mmCIF file of C-alpha atoms and ligand atoms in Angstrom:
data_model
loop_
_atom_site.group_PDB
_atom_site.id
_atom_site.type_symbol
_atom_site.label_atom_id
_atom_site.label_comp_id
_atom_site.label_asym_id
_atom_site.label_seq_id
_atom_site.Cartn_x
_atom_site.Cartn_y
_atom_site.Cartn_z
ATOM 1 C CA MET A 1 34.686 59.931 35.309
ATOM 2 C CA THR A 2 36.112 57.404 36.906
ATOM 3 C CA PRO A 3 39.609 56.523 35.690
ATOM 4 C CA GLY A 4 40.026 54.024 33.687
ATOM 5 C CA ALA A 5 36.243 54.735 32.507
ATOM 6 C CA LEU A 6 37.329 55.479 28.596
ATOM 7 C CA ALA A 7 39.429 53.827 26.133
ATOM 8 C CA ARG A 8 40.217 54.748 22.969
ATOM 9 C CA ALA A 9 39.759 51.947 20.205
ATOM 10 C CA GLN A 10 43.702 51.344 19.086
ATOM 11 C CA PRO A 11 44.198 50.022 15.542
ATOM 12 C CA ASP A 12 46.000 46.873 14.685
ATOM 13 C CA ALA A 13 47.523 45.356 11.855
ATOM 14 C CA GLY A 14 44.587 43.977 10.192
ATOM 15 C CA GLY A 15 43.001 47.522 9.244
ATOM 16 C CA ARG A 16 40.685 46.372 12.376
ATOM 17 C CA GLN A 17 40.258 48.782 15.639
ATOM 18 C CA VAL A 18 40.703 47.127 19.136
ATOM 19 C CA VAL A 19 39.687 47.952 22.797
ATOM 20 C CA GLU A 20 38.933 45.488 25.550
ATOM 21 C CA ILE A 21 36.481 45.579 27.966
ATOM 22 C CA THR A 22 36.682 43.634 31.508
ATOM 23 C CA VAL A 23 32.411 42.897 32.942
ATOM 24 C CA ARG A 24 33.219 42.533 36.355
ATOM 25 C CA GLY A 25 30.098 44.748 37.725
ATOM 26 C CA GLY A 26 29.670 46.930 35.216
ATOM 27 C CA TYR A 27 31.739 47.162 31.648
ATOM 28 C CA ARG A 28 35.296 48.828 32.713
ATOM 29 C CA PRO A 29 36.290 51.148 30.436
ATOM 30 C CA HIS A 30 32.230 51.840 29.806
ATOM 31 C CA VAL A 31 32.979 54.963 27.482
ATOM 32 C CA ILE A 32 35.354 53.521 24.111
ATOM 33 C CA ARG A 33 36.126 56.320 21.734
ATOM 34 C CA ALA A 34 36.349 54.929 17.802
ATOM 35 C CA ARG A 35 36.945 55.848 14.144
ATOM 36 C CA ALA A 36 33.991 56.578 12.538
ATOM 37 C CA GLY A 37 34.320 53.897 9.180
ATOM 38 C CA VAL A 38 36.859 51.561 10.051
ATOM 39 C CA PRO A 39 35.871 47.838 11.345
ATOM 40 C CA LEU A 40 36.360 47.462 15.856
ATOM 41 C CA ARG A 41 36.241 43.984 17.609
ATOM 42 C CA ILE A 42 35.840 44.518 21.207
ATOM 43 C CA VAL A 43 36.955 42.176 23.183
ATOM 44 C CA PHE A 44 35.227 41.489 26.320
ATOM 45 C CA GLN A 45 37.068 40.177 29.532
ATOM 46 C CA ARG A 46 34.539 38.416 31.678
ATOM 47 C CA ASP A 47 35.851 38.712 35.097
ATOM 48 C CA ASP A 48 32.392 37.951 37.253
ATOM 49 C CA ASP A 49 29.285 35.052 37.251
ATOM 50 C CA ASP A 50 26.686 37.911 37.946
ATOM 51 C CA ALA A 51 23.669 36.993 35.673
ATOM 52 C CA CYS A 52 24.307 40.692 34.221
ATOM 53 C CA SER A 53 27.498 39.662 32.857
ATOM 54 C CA GLU A 54 25.692 36.908 30.690
ATOM 55 C CA ARG A 55 25.060 38.486 27.620
ATOM 56 C CA VAL A 56 25.493 42.051 25.982
ATOM 57 C CA VAL A 57 23.389 43.735 23.504
ATOM 58 C CA PHE A 58 24.208 46.661 21.054
ATOM 59 C CA SER A 59 21.960 49.143 19.954
ATOM 60 C CA ALA A 60 23.157 49.478 16.227
ATOM 61 C CA PRO A 61 24.077 47.305 14.427
ATOM 62 C CA ARG A 62 21.423 45.478 16.619
ATOM 63 C CA LEU A 63 23.760 42.743 18.636
ATOM 64 C CA ASP A 64 22.732 39.722 21.348
ATOM 65 C CA ARG A 65 25.397 37.801 22.214
ATOM 66 C CA ARG A 66 26.415 35.797 25.223
ATOM 67 C CA LEU A 67 30.071 36.300 27.047
ATOM 68 C CA ALA A 68 32.038 33.037 27.725
ATOM 69 C CA PRO A 69 31.677 32.172 31.502
ATOM 70 C CA ALA A 70 34.849 32.989 31.962
ATOM 71 C CA GLY A 71 37.476 34.746 29.670
ATOM 72 C CA MET A 72 37.259 36.164 26.096
ATOM 73 C CA THR A 73 34.153 36.989 24.000
ATOM 74 C CA THR A 74 35.438 38.703 20.737
ATOM 75 C CA VAL A 75 32.849 40.943 18.599
ATOM 76 C CA ASP A 76 33.057 42.978 15.919
ATOM 77 C CA LEU A 77 30.934 45.298 14.408
ATOM 78 C CA PRO A 78 31.680 46.467 11.209
ATOM 79 C CA ALA A 79 32.216 49.562 10.055
ATOM 80 C CA GLN A 80 29.671 52.369 11.484
ATOM 81 C CA PRO A 81 29.102 56.026 10.519
ATOM 82 C CA ALA A 82 29.845 58.370 13.291
ATOM 83 C CA GLY A 83 27.356 58.430 15.743
ATOM 84 C CA GLU A 84 27.042 56.407 18.840
ATOM 85 C CA ILE A 85 26.434 52.458 19.621
ATOM 86 C CA ARG A 86 25.154 52.379 23.494
ATOM 87 C CA PHE A 87 25.818 48.355 24.753
ATOM 88 C CA THR A 88 23.834 47.234 27.686
ATOM 89 C CA CYS A 89 23.584 43.786 30.041
ATOM 90 C CA GLY A 90 20.910 41.643 29.467
ATOM 91 C CA MET A 91 18.291 43.504 31.366
ATOM 92 C CA GLY A 92 20.170 46.559 31.090
ATOM 93 C CA ARG A 93 21.572 47.567 34.716
ATOM 94 C CA TYR A 94 25.173 47.688 32.941
ATOM 95 C CA ARG A 95 25.495 50.618 30.488
ATOM 96 C CA GLY A 96 28.213 51.338 27.999
ATOM 97 C CA ARG A 97 28.751 53.435 25.040
ATOM 98 C CA ILE A 98 30.517 53.345 21.701
ATOM 99 C CA GLU A 99 31.547 56.896 20.550
ATOM 100 C CA LEU A 100 32.610 57.025 16.713
ATOM 101 C CA VAL A 101 33.843 59.978 15.497
ATOM 102 C CA ASP A 102 35.259 61.124 12.102
ATOM 103 C CA GLY A 103 38.590 61.322 11.119
ATOM 104 C CA GLU A 104 38.154 64.231 9.862
ATOM 105 C CA SER A 105 37.784 65.486 14.050
ATOM 106 C CA ARG A 106 40.438 64.329 14.756
ATOM 107 C CA SER A 107 43.083 66.997 16.248
ATOM 108 C CA ILE A 108 45.075 69.148 13.450
ATOM 109 C CA VAL A 109 48.290 68.144 15.349
ATOM 110 C CA ALA A 110 47.604 64.410 14.639
ATOM 111 C CA GLN A 111 46.551 65.132 10.408
ATOM 112 C CA LEU A 112 49.660 67.287 10.543
ATOM 113 C CA SER A 113 51.883 64.349 11.979
ATOM 114 C CA GLU A 114 50.155 61.641 10.416
ATOM 115 C CA ARG A 115 50.745 63.753 6.927
ATOM 116 C CA ALA A 116 54.318 64.228 7.939
ATOM 117 C CA ALA A 117 55.215 60.878 8.253
ATOM 118 C CA LEU A 118 54.123 59.884 4.870
ATOM 119 C CA VAL A 119 56.229 63.232 3.477
ATOM 120 C CA GLU A 120 59.423 62.368 5.384
ATOM 121 C CA LYS A 121 61.119 59.863 3.359
ATOM 122 C CA PRO A 122 61.060 61.096 0.125
ATOM 123 C CA VAL A 123 61.909 64.529 1.132
ATOM 124 C CA GLY A 124 64.631 62.946 3.387
ATOM 125 C CA ARG A 125 65.662 61.191 -0.342
ATOM 126 C CA ALA A 126 65.491 64.627 -2.468
ATOM 127 C CA LEU A 127 67.660 66.055 0.343
ATOM 128 C CA MET A 128 70.097 63.893 0.185
ATOM 129 C CA LEU A 129 70.389 63.566 -3.410
ATOM 130 C CA TRP A 130 70.130 67.538 -3.084
ATOM 131 C CA VAL A 131 73.107 67.684 -0.076
ATOM 132 C CA PHE A 132 75.389 65.183 -3.286
ATOM 133 C CA SER A 133 74.512 67.450 -6.563
ATOM 134 C CA LEU A 134 75.378 70.281 -4.350
ATOM 135 C CA PRO A 135 79.425 70.320 -4.717
ATOM 136 C CA PRO A 136 79.492 69.583 -7.905
ATOM 137 C CA VAL A 137 78.073 72.668 -8.624
ATOM 138 C CA ALA A 138 79.365 74.837 -6.365
ATOM 139 C CA ILE A 139 82.565 73.362 -8.650
ATOM 140 C CA LEU A 140 81.224 73.937 -12.016
ATOM 141 C CA ALA A 141 80.157 77.270 -10.403
ATOM 142 C CA VAL A 142 83.668 78.493 -9.194
ATOM 143 C CA LEU A 143 85.762 77.124 -12.437
ATOM 144 C CA GLY A 144 83.108 78.536 -14.728
ATOM 145 C CA LEU A 145 84.059 82.204 -12.519
ATOM 146 C CA ASP A 146 81.511 82.740 -14.883
ATOM 147 C CA PRO A 147 77.719 84.270 -14.489
ATOM 148 C CA PRO A 148 76.089 82.421 -17.129
ATOM 149 C CA ILE A 149 77.903 79.349 -15.959
ATOM 150 C CA ALA A 150 76.639 79.397 -12.847
ATOM 151 C CA LEU A 151 73.281 80.310 -14.114
ATOM 152 C CA ALA A 152 73.424 77.367 -15.923
ATOM 153 C CA ALA A 153 75.241 75.326 -13.203
ATOM 154 C CA ALA A 154 72.052 76.590 -10.764
ATOM 155 C CA GLY A 155 69.407 75.688 -13.334
ATOM 156 C CA LEU A 156 71.294 72.447 -14.075
ATOM 157 C CA ALA A 157 71.295 72.040 -9.523
ATOM 158 C CA LEU A 158 67.669 72.857 -9.654
ATOM 159 C CA VAL A 159 66.297 70.805 -12.505
ATOM 160 C CA ALA A 160 68.331 67.550 -11.122
ATOM 161 C CA TRP A 161 66.398 67.947 -7.957
ATOM 162 C CA VAL A 162 62.826 68.283 -9.022
ATOM 163 C CA VAL A 163 64.057 64.892 -11.131
ATOM 164 C CA GLY A 164 65.648 63.437 -7.747
ATOM 165 C CA CYS A 165 62.138 63.775 -5.840
ATOM 166 C CA LEU A 166 59.922 62.394 -8.828
ATOM 167 C CA TRP A 167 62.344 59.270 -8.482
ATOM 168 C CA ALA A 168 62.035 60.003 -4.214
ATOM 169 C CA PHE A 169 58.509 60.132 -4.738
ATOM 170 C CA SER A 170 57.611 57.560 -7.368
ATOM 171 C CA ARG A 171 59.998 54.988 -5.438
ATOM 172 C CA SER A 172 57.856 55.254 -1.313
ATOM 173 C CA ALA A 173 54.762 55.341 -3.945
ATOM 174 C CA SER A 174 55.933 51.821 -4.880
ATOM 175 C CA PRO A 175 55.910 48.723 -3.199
ATOM 176 C CA GLY A 176 59.038 47.618 -1.334
HETATM 177 CU CU1 CU B 1 21.645 42.766 33.974
#
């Protein structure tokens, strides 16, 4: 495959995924990888006046769109199941395809890093609370110099940490 033949649709702020395709003697990129179940916006940038650049036809959902003579034409596809969508010019000479893959088939590393991004903030807060609760616990334990008191202090610290965790998580769950 030539460089630039494959592109991955990128998420946008509106909960869609977006990809740009240049139309000049063919589609570039002509293979688009996108997520299933997420609306896809395709922005065609028509760059020649070949008759093949006038129309684009999609296999499923069945769509037939005329491309603006010069400049951009936006085609919005609603969320689709995993699979393949083919698109061609009016007579099938220009060809492209969209590969729709499930979120589950993403790499494990990508999934883990997404999950890590979700918990990073509350865990960071909980860790801060725990660190700040350590000095008073240490002082208590040293002052006590008594196994039962030290144990009680440790227990108290554990409870404080759990409460801190719950507090941090509930704060991060609420908007703002
Ligand atoms: Cu054609």
